[in-house]
């Protein structure tokens, strides 16, 4: 199969206004504030070993579990996000903060390479005794991702070497060989991190270890059963009840339904797609495609959110997509972007980019406040105004996840294959890319997602023949393109307009993706959305916030025949396009003290204004709704 | 104020088909099956003291709490339900079962009168140390209600005497006097039971004890704080977080919002209304009225269910009435009926009877299966088919509650005041009632709630002048009445047609309450019901069940203009009236594999059939909906 490779974040420069604003915010506000929060909550101190063991900062919950057990991962994710920041602009103070953490980690690492500040400090004799619950390899994975990103951004390899020593220990400990444990982590993550380590070092052992973890998962006898028995724990004590929770209920190639904890699932699918590409493994690719179809056809919010249920932080039943109780964890959408990007590399099909874009511009971005210091962990699609952003969380996974994705968004713009450059995302970026034996500088100028007018300039070192593939989003049926002012036939191939020609210095491609406000309807099996409509324009899904309305959005109805108008509002929320329409509000004046009666409420005209979903809850707590009554 | 007294269940004979069927079912199937369940689950054995302490049957939950602690109450409620059965038809075997339980209770009672099988068996030194959580007085209250009912039904007073000894001990233990505990129960119940004991015995001490418990509630310093400190428990350990949970956050007369655990609330309001009547206490009556207005105008399901939230088994916010996650505990509606009946006694106002009837015929009856052996604890108004009835429950409170209410439904038909008989409920009943110094036999014949054609015959011993007050339900704007064939002006006074005249033997009153299928709409502040319609006919609220439809009810839309037809279906579920209409179903044929798209689903004609809500889930698990999309 034809393989594409993403262009690394450090090789693409973001130039467009939309992502420049978000990036600046993350680099200048989010990452420093997160370092302060990690310090304030004792997470940085927890790395300083050996020392007297302090009391728990996060008390054990009813299941005798504390999220403090995965503090290492929070540090790893922060280093990763900070590394992306450094790739945009070096910063000595930030580097000193990272180096100080690396000092602690280097100091903490055991002589045999093992590195887990929880276990080393509190349960030194219990290493690798509860992979099901205790996130040891998950923590390792996030530290590893941080190490790889920091190496890419700075070429400094001290943390990378710490982590290679740790991974050598892990590779010796786990596997099918004699004396090895046939285990794998209850929270997938290390698998995709090991692929990154392989890409960074070329050392095949790490790729093999990732393959082992993926292939061993769900094998019988079940490792978590053996491990439980070894701990002397009764069968019923597993609080999640089912190994579907960690997608270890079946070998991964036999899985056809997206189940369990959403973030675990998405991280695993990401690694599966990585390994399908590395090994040209058609079976693994097919498993990924089956799971992709399942989740995107039956279990995805219109905002690109995943996992409706708080109780398992994950999936329930087909078409079960409640709006007011939606969990739709920020991390799950971030992880979906990772997966989608790998799927684009497996197969240049616009459906991957379309949904990557939907998750990115909607559920993911909604997870971070405009000022970059407040967060949503779960992302409702209907709020009575009682939801609000928080500054930190006992389980701060989402904070660093959104930061590291925005910080590395440049890494999702381009894909490369033999003789081909694929443009997946638009929004203004410049990159110098290797193609057909030479180099070409590709500059894309646009104000996407506000406008679909996209100008690309190609500057090959020499005139060179290659294919430029431009994603034509499925939401845009009226796309047009020109090369040097000459119209190009718009005949996309699986969602990409593929232009093969001899490219010369200064060639320009103009792509016009007309953005009109439009309506979306859900499959009627989604009972919560029946009779309701969502609004979108381009890749952005919109919502109505009470602050912009005469009444709470739940009191509005948007008639099917009402025209939608898009307006650029330069002074609102830093400049956004709003959608407006003549809607109807229920007349509540005759309902005082009446709960039920035999005639419906009257309606009165009332203007609707909708804002992009990603920017909601930046003007205080207020009611919000994505699916408006039609 | 004018006081009314209910006519005791044992003085009214049910004759009409609707309640005869439900009563027969409870008497012949529910009560025996519940005795078998109480035996099978070890609850009857738990009364046999002293004995070696067996392991817990209901393990302690995460809060170190076991519902086993209120097994005494389950026994008390079952005795009460069984006593109502005996009032309809004596049964030696049933009486032997009750007597055997009384043997155990008599044997278990401590020399000082204390009687609590949990504490005596397991924590003999901890009596009265955790009123907040541990239900000691709640258990006592239910045993007391059982004792009073058994006394009414059989005139046997052995259990009554046990409980009087216990109440003498409680009265000595609790109160404002020196050396007494100024406590009250964390789960209200004993207050209303003590009023019953006062009514049965005439001993004022028991009424005073009820008044003390009600008046002391919520006083500062808060008893639960003092008690917690005495136990050495930290402040934050109270899992419910707020004393609103037990309505002890404020003195009861200062409470204006219905909050917290719904059953606790309703039992308390019942006692408050009782005491307002006993003491002609206008302040307490006003508090009841304020709370009544609050709950019925903002926090009541259309089915007469209360308390939307599972987490506190109770109330949340105004107009927060989700359908698919509705808790609406059967017990809460049962207790609301108790309260409403007391409000009718305080003030002859049809709004009390209207909502008593709504709760009784809908949420309450839904709690028991047609065959009388299966239950709903919580009562959804929208089900995707995954809810089902259960045979028993770790907390079986609802099972005996629905049985004791149906068993005593006759006690809610009539109210008596000086020179007045008030008829609150219809459905076929006969009673010999004291009025104006003589006795009158009142026979009411109807097939209510299927028909509103009601024939009353009066047989006074002598011609006598009194007022006959007939409730004219608010759902019926077209009621008519005749006396001996002569039309009576239909001018109801607060929902009652009050006819004062000299009544002679054989006088007949014909009341016609035309029942037409009609539509109900919710206040638009109930966001879950916007754009939706509920159906009712007479006092019955209807629902659509998938088993009667071409599609799940969530796939239907009932256009505003569709006519509703009522049809007597003799062969369906023992004979019910169904409602039918020409509805529309969404066409799902073009949605295969499509989750979101830019045009709404098409519609096709599809017949709607709706059945009374109370009878849903008697034909296997299937999807159900009360609020249909309009």
mmCIF file of N, CA and C in Angstrom, chain B residues 110-187:
data_model
loop_
_atom_site.group_PDB
_atom_site.id
_atom_site.type_symbol
_atom_site.label_atom_id
_atom_site.label_comp_id
_atom_site.label_asym_id
_atom_site.label_seq_id
_atom_site.Cartn_x
_atom_site.Cartn_y
_atom_site.Cartn_z
ATOM 1 N N UNK B 110 -36.222 -5.041 73.732
ATOM 2 C CA UNK B 110 -35.405 -4.923 74.941
ATOM 3 C C UNK B 110 -36.298 -4.606 76.141
ATOM 4 N N UNK B 111 -35.817 -4.907 77.341
ATOM 5 C CA UNK B 111 -36.636 -4.646 78.535
ATOM 6 C C UNK B 111 -37.080 -3.182 78.643
ATOM 7 N N UNK B 112 -36.273 -2.260 78.128
ATOM 8 C CA UNK B 112 -36.663 -0.846 78.237
ATOM 9 C C UNK B 112 -37.570 -0.400 77.094
ATOM 10 N N UNK B 113 -37.946 -1.338 76.236
ATOM 11 C CA UNK B 113 -38.870 -1.003 75.159
ATOM 12 C C UNK B 113 -38.200 -0.816 73.810
ATOM 13 N N UNK B 114 -36.896 -0.587 73.814
ATOM 14 C CA UNK B 114 -36.171 -0.365 72.552
ATOM 15 C C UNK B 114 -36.327 -1.579 71.634
ATOM 16 N N UNK B 115 -36.451 -1.308 70.356
ATOM 17 C CA UNK B 115 -36.642 -2.410 69.413
ATOM 18 C C UNK B 115 -36.054 -2.041 68.061
ATOM 19 N N UNK B 116 -34.891 -2.573 67.795
ATOM 20 C CA UNK B 116 -34.264 -2.346 66.488
ATOM 21 C C UNK B 116 -33.345 -3.526 66.261
ATOM 22 N N UNK B 117 -33.760 -4.401 65.354
ATOM 23 C CA UNK B 117 -33.059 -5.684 65.240
ATOM 24 C C UNK B 117 -31.629 -5.519 64.757
ATOM 25 N N UNK B 118 -31.364 -4.485 63.958
ATOM 26 C CA UNK B 118 -29.980 -4.231 63.560
ATOM 27 C C UNK B 118 -29.129 -3.883 64.765
ATOM 28 N N UNK B 119 -29.521 -2.854 65.464
ATOM 29 C CA UNK B 119 -28.677 -2.381 66.571
ATOM 30 C C UNK B 119 -28.584 -3.417 67.675
ATOM 31 N N UNK B 120 -29.713 -4.063 67.984
ATOM 32 C CA UNK B 120 -29.660 -5.030 69.081
ATOM 33 C C UNK B 120 -28.750 -6.204 68.755
ATOM 34 N N UNK B 121 -28.726 -6.558 67.484
ATOM 35 C CA UNK B 121 -27.916 -7.703 67.100
ATOM 36 C C UNK B 121 -26.453 -7.337 66.888
ATOM 37 N N UNK B 122 -26.229 -6.169 66.217
ATOM 38 C CA UNK B 122 -24.886 -5.891 65.718
ATOM 39 C C UNK B 122 -24.155 -4.756 66.432
ATOM 40 N N UNK B 123 -24.898 -3.796 66.907
ATOM 41 C CA UNK B 123 -24.233 -2.653 67.532
ATOM 42 C C UNK B 123 -24.963 -2.279 68.816
ATOM 43 N N UNK B 124 -25.060 -3.208 69.751
ATOM 44 C CA UNK B 124 -25.902 -2.953 70.933
ATOM 45 C C UNK B 124 -25.466 -1.718 71.724
ATOM 46 N N UNK B 125 -24.200 -1.331 71.602
ATOM 47 C CA UNK B 125 -23.750 -0.175 72.390
ATOM 48 C C UNK B 125 -23.918 1.149 71.644
ATOM 49 N N UNK B 126 -24.383 1.077 70.405
ATOM 50 C CA UNK B 126 -24.405 2.292 69.588
ATOM 51 C C UNK B 126 -25.787 2.875 69.338
ATOM 52 N N UNK B 127 -26.772 2.373 70.049
ATOM 53 C CA UNK B 127 -28.112 2.966 69.930
ATOM 54 C C UNK B 127 -28.078 4.490 69.895
ATOM 55 N N UNK B 128 -28.869 5.072 69.013
ATOM 56 C CA UNK B 128 -29.085 6.532 68.980
ATOM 57 C C UNK B 128 -27.786 7.323 68.853
ATOM 58 N N UNK B 129 -26.771 6.762 68.184
ATOM 59 C CA UNK B 129 -25.541 7.544 68.015
ATOM 60 C C UNK B 129 -25.392 8.102 66.608
ATOM 61 N N UNK B 130 -26.228 7.648 65.688
ATOM 62 C CA UNK B 130 -26.157 8.207 64.332
ATOM 63 C C UNK B 130 -27.559 8.279 63.745
ATOM 64 N N UNK B 131 -28.311 9.239 64.242
ATOM 65 C CA UNK B 131 -29.678 9.425 63.730
ATOM 66 C C UNK B 131 -29.650 9.916 62.296
ATOM 67 N N UNK B 132 -28.570 10.619 61.962
ATOM 68 C CA UNK B 132 -28.464 11.207 60.625
ATOM 69 C C UNK B 132 -28.552 10.148 59.534
ATOM 70 N N UNK B 133 -27.847 9.047 59.745
ATOM 71 C CA UNK B 133 -27.722 8.062 58.665
ATOM 72 C C UNK B 133 -28.485 6.767 58.903
ATOM 73 N N UNK B 134 -28.675 6.391 60.146
ATOM 74 C CA UNK B 134 -28.942 4.976 60.382
ATOM 75 C C UNK B 134 -30.393 4.568 60.608
ATOM 76 N N UNK B 135 -31.330 5.471 60.388
ATOM 77 C CA UNK B 135 -32.729 5.084 60.198
ATOM 78 C C UNK B 135 -33.401 4.418 61.407
ATOM 79 N N UNK B 136 -32.893 4.593 62.617
ATOM 80 C CA UNK B 136 -33.519 3.902 63.754
ATOM 81 C C UNK B 136 -34.989 4.312 63.912
ATOM 82 N N UNK B 137 -35.226 5.630 63.934
ATOM 83 C CA UNK B 137 -36.608 6.085 64.148
ATOM 84 C C UNK B 137 -37.466 5.837 62.905
ATOM 85 N N UNK B 138 -36.843 5.849 61.755
ATOM 86 C CA UNK B 138 -37.557 5.507 60.511
ATOM 87 C C UNK B 138 -38.076 4.077 60.589
ATOM 88 N N UNK B 139 -37.210 3.168 61.005
ATOM 89 C CA UNK B 139 -37.653 1.782 61.174
ATOM 90 C C UNK B 139 -38.813 1.705 62.153
ATOM 91 N N UNK B 140 -38.665 2.420 63.255
ATOM 92 C CA UNK B 140 -39.721 2.412 64.270
ATOM 93 C C UNK B 140 -41.039 2.897 63.668
ATOM 94 N N UNK B 141 -40.938 3.957 62.854
ATOM 95 C CA UNK B 141 -42.158 4.515 62.256
ATOM 96 C C UNK B 141 -42.875 3.502 61.387
ATOM 97 N N UNK B 142 -42.138 2.780 60.586
ATOM 98 C CA UNK B 142 -42.813 1.816 59.704
ATOM 99 C C UNK B 142 -43.395 0.648 60.500
ATOM 100 N N UNK B 143 -42.677 0.184 61.507
ATOM 101 C CA UNK B 143 -43.260 -0.868 62.354
ATOM 102 C C UNK B 143 -44.537 -0.358 63.022
ATOM 103 N N UNK B 144 -44.505 0.904 63.403
ATOM 104 C CA UNK B 144 -45.667 1.508 64.051
ATOM 105 C C UNK B 144 -46.857 1.585 63.093
ATOM 106 N N UNK B 145 -46.591 2.003 61.867
ATOM 107 C CA UNK B 145 -47.686 2.039 60.885
ATOM 108 C C UNK B 145 -48.267 0.642 60.660
ATOM 109 N N UNK B 146 -47.367 -0.347 60.626
ATOM 110 C CA UNK B 146 -47.843 -1.724 60.489
ATOM 111 C C UNK B 146 -48.718 -2.127 61.662
ATOM 112 N N UNK B 147 -48.277 -1.766 62.857
ATOM 113 C CA UNK B 147 -49.027 -2.128 64.065
ATOM 114 C C UNK B 147 -50.415 -1.484 64.061
ATOM 115 N N UNK B 148 -50.473 -0.211 63.681
ATOM 116 C CA UNK B 148 -51.759 0.494 63.670
ATOM 117 C C UNK B 148 -52.686 -0.109 62.611
ATOM 118 N N UNK B 149 -52.157 -0.377 61.439
ATOM 119 C CA UNK B 149 -52.997 -0.939 60.370
ATOM 120 C C UNK B 149 -53.510 -2.325 60.759
ATOM 121 N N UNK B 150 -52.627 -3.118 61.370
ATOM 122 C CA UNK B 150 -53.031 -4.470 61.775
ATOM 123 C C UNK B 150 -54.110 -4.399 62.859
ATOM 124 N N UNK B 151 -53.981 -3.436 63.711
ATOM 125 C CA UNK B 151 -54.998 -3.225 64.743
ATOM 126 C C UNK B 151 -56.336 -2.826 64.100
ATOM 127 N N UNK B 152 -56.289 -1.892 63.152
ATOM 128 C CA UNK B 152 -57.525 -1.486 62.462
ATOM 129 C C UNK B 152 -58.174 -2.663 61.752
ATOM 130 N N UNK B 153 -57.353 -3.471 61.105
ATOM 131 C CA UNK B 153 -57.898 -4.538 60.268
ATOM 132 C C UNK B 153 -58.425 -5.696 61.107
ATOM 133 N N UNK B 154 -57.799 -5.960 62.255
ATOM 134 C CA UNK B 154 -58.108 -7.191 62.997
ATOM 135 C C UNK B 154 -58.503 -6.945 64.446
ATOM 136 N N UNK B 155 -58.335 -5.734 64.932
ATOM 137 C CA UNK B 155 -58.505 -5.385 66.351
ATOM 138 C C UNK B 155 -57.514 -6.139 67.232
ATOM 139 N N UNK B 156 -56.548 -6.783 66.684
ATOM 140 C CA UNK B 156 -55.532 -7.424 67.515
ATOM 141 C C UNK B 156 -54.496 -6.370 67.899
ATOM 142 N N UNK B 157 -54.151 -6.298 69.164
ATOM 143 C CA UNK B 157 -53.313 -5.188 69.616
ATOM 144 C C UNK B 157 -51.946 -5.611 70.178
ATOM 145 N N UNK B 158 -51.549 -6.838 69.913
ATOM 146 C CA UNK B 158 -50.277 -7.272 70.497
ATOM 147 C C UNK B 158 -49.109 -6.457 69.934
ATOM 148 N N UNK B 159 -49.067 -6.312 68.602
ATOM 149 C CA UNK B 159 -47.978 -5.522 68.009
ATOM 150 C C UNK B 159 -48.124 -4.052 68.392
ATOM 151 N N UNK B 160 -49.357 -3.589 68.443
ATOM 152 C CA UNK B 160 -49.574 -2.197 68.838
ATOM 153 C C UNK B 160 -48.977 -1.954 70.229
ATOM 154 N N UNK B 161 -49.167 -2.912 71.121
ATOM 155 C CA UNK B 161 -48.643 -2.728 72.485
ATOM 156 C C UNK B 161 -47.113 -2.768 72.506
ATOM 157 N N UNK B 162 -46.546 -3.660 71.695
ATOM 158 C CA UNK B 162 -45.080 -3.655 71.570
ATOM 159 C C UNK B 162 -44.607 -2.267 71.149
ATOM 160 N N UNK B 163 -45.281 -1.741 70.162
ATOM 161 C CA UNK B 163 -44.824 -0.459 69.610
ATOM 162 C C UNK B 163 -45.122 0.697 70.566
ATOM 163 N N UNK B 164 -46.182 0.595 71.333
ATOM 164 C CA UNK B 164 -46.436 1.649 72.325
ATOM 165 C C UNK B 164 -45.338 1.633 73.393
ATOM 166 N N UNK B 165 -44.939 0.425 73.803
ATOM 167 C CA UNK B 165 -43.820 0.371 74.753
ATOM 168 C C UNK B 165 -42.573 1.017 74.147
ATOM 169 N N UNK B 166 -42.359 0.706 72.857
ATOM 170 C CA UNK B 166 -41.196 1.294 72.189
ATOM 171 C C UNK B 166 -41.346 2.818 72.110
ATOM 172 N N UNK B 167 -42.518 3.278 71.763
ATOM 173 C CA UNK B 167 -42.712 4.726 71.629
ATOM 174 C C UNK B 167 -42.622 5.424 72.984
ATOM 175 N N UNK B 168 -43.018 4.726 74.045
ATOM 176 C CA UNK B 168 -42.832 5.309 75.372
ATOM 177 C C UNK B 168 -41.333 5.503 75.646
ATOM 178 N N UNK B 169 -40.576 4.520 75.231
ATOM 179 C CA UNK B 169 -39.121 4.639 75.375
ATOM 180 C C UNK B 169 -38.584 5.800 74.519
ATOM 181 N N UNK B 170 -39.074 5.905 73.287
ATOM 182 C CA UNK B 170 -38.618 6.991 72.404
ATOM 183 C C UNK B 170 -39.017 8.339 72.995
ATOM 184 N N UNK B 171 -40.232 8.422 73.512
ATOM 185 C CA UNK B 171 -40.701 9.691 74.079
ATOM 186 C C UNK B 171 -39.877 10.083 75.307
ATOM 187 N N UNK B 172 -39.413 9.077 76.028
ATOM 188 C CA UNK B 172 -38.570 9.384 77.189
ATOM 189 C C UNK B 172 -37.166 9.795 76.770
ATOM 190 N N UNK B 173 -36.755 9.245 75.660
ATOM 191 C CA UNK B 173 -35.377 9.485 75.211
ATOM 192 C C UNK B 173 -35.208 10.832 74.518
ATOM 193 N N UNK B 174 -36.204 11.197 73.707
ATOM 194 C CA UNK B 174 -36.067 12.400 72.876
ATOM 195 C C UNK B 174 -37.000 13.509 73.344
ATOM 196 N N UNK B 175 -36.493 14.708 73.346
ATOM 197 C CA UNK B 175 -37.324 15.847 73.698
ATOM 198 C C UNK B 175 -36.466 16.960 74.261
ATOM 199 N N UNK B 176 -37.096 18.057 74.607
ATOM 200 C CA UNK B 176 -36.357 19.224 75.075
ATOM 201 C C UNK B 176 -36.070 19.179 76.577
ATOM 202 N N UNK B 177 -36.503 18.136 77.240
ATOM 203 C CA UNK B 177 -36.352 18.101 78.696
ATOM 204 C C UNK B 177 -34.933 17.790 79.127
ATOM 205 N N UNK B 178 -34.657 17.945 80.406
ATOM 206 C CA UNK B 178 -33.307 17.665 80.903
ATOM 207 C C UNK B 178 -32.968 16.191 80.728
ATOM 208 N N UNK B 179 -31.752 15.945 80.266
ATOM 209 C CA UNK B 179 -31.302 14.566 80.071
ATOM 210 C C UNK B 179 -31.818 13.925 78.795
ATOM 211 N N UNK B 180 -32.664 14.621 78.084
ATOM 212 C CA UNK B 180 -33.174 14.045 76.828
ATOM 213 C C UNK B 180 -32.282 14.453 75.664
ATOM 214 N N UNK B 181 -32.322 13.618 74.618
ATOM 215 C CA UNK B 181 -31.612 13.952 73.384
ATOM 216 C C UNK B 181 -32.502 14.857 72.542
ATOM 217 N N UNK B 182 -31.913 15.926 72.029
ATOM 218 C CA UNK B 182 -32.715 16.832 71.182
ATOM 219 C C UNK B 182 -32.588 16.417 69.718
ATOM 220 N N UNK B 183 -32.733 15.133 69.461
ATOM 221 C CA UNK B 183 -32.535 14.611 68.108
ATOM 222 C C UNK B 183 -33.839 14.346 67.387
ATOM 223 N N UNK B 184 -33.678 13.931 66.157
ATOM 224 C CA UNK B 184 -34.794 13.554 65.280
ATOM 225 C C UNK B 184 -34.184 12.713 64.170
ATOM 226 N N UNK B 185 -35.005 12.061 63.402
ATOM 227 C CA UNK B 185 -34.458 11.074 62.481
ATOM 228 C C UNK B 185 -33.959 11.694 61.175
ATOM 229 N N UNK B 186 -32.866 11.160 60.659
ATOM 230 C CA UNK B 186 -32.356 11.595 59.358
ATOM 231 C C UNK B 186 -33.269 11.211 58.211
ATOM 232 N N UNK B 187 -34.119 10.244 58.421
ATOM 233 C CA UNK B 187 -35.131 9.884 57.417
ATOM 234 C C UNK B 187 -36.499 9.994 58.077
#
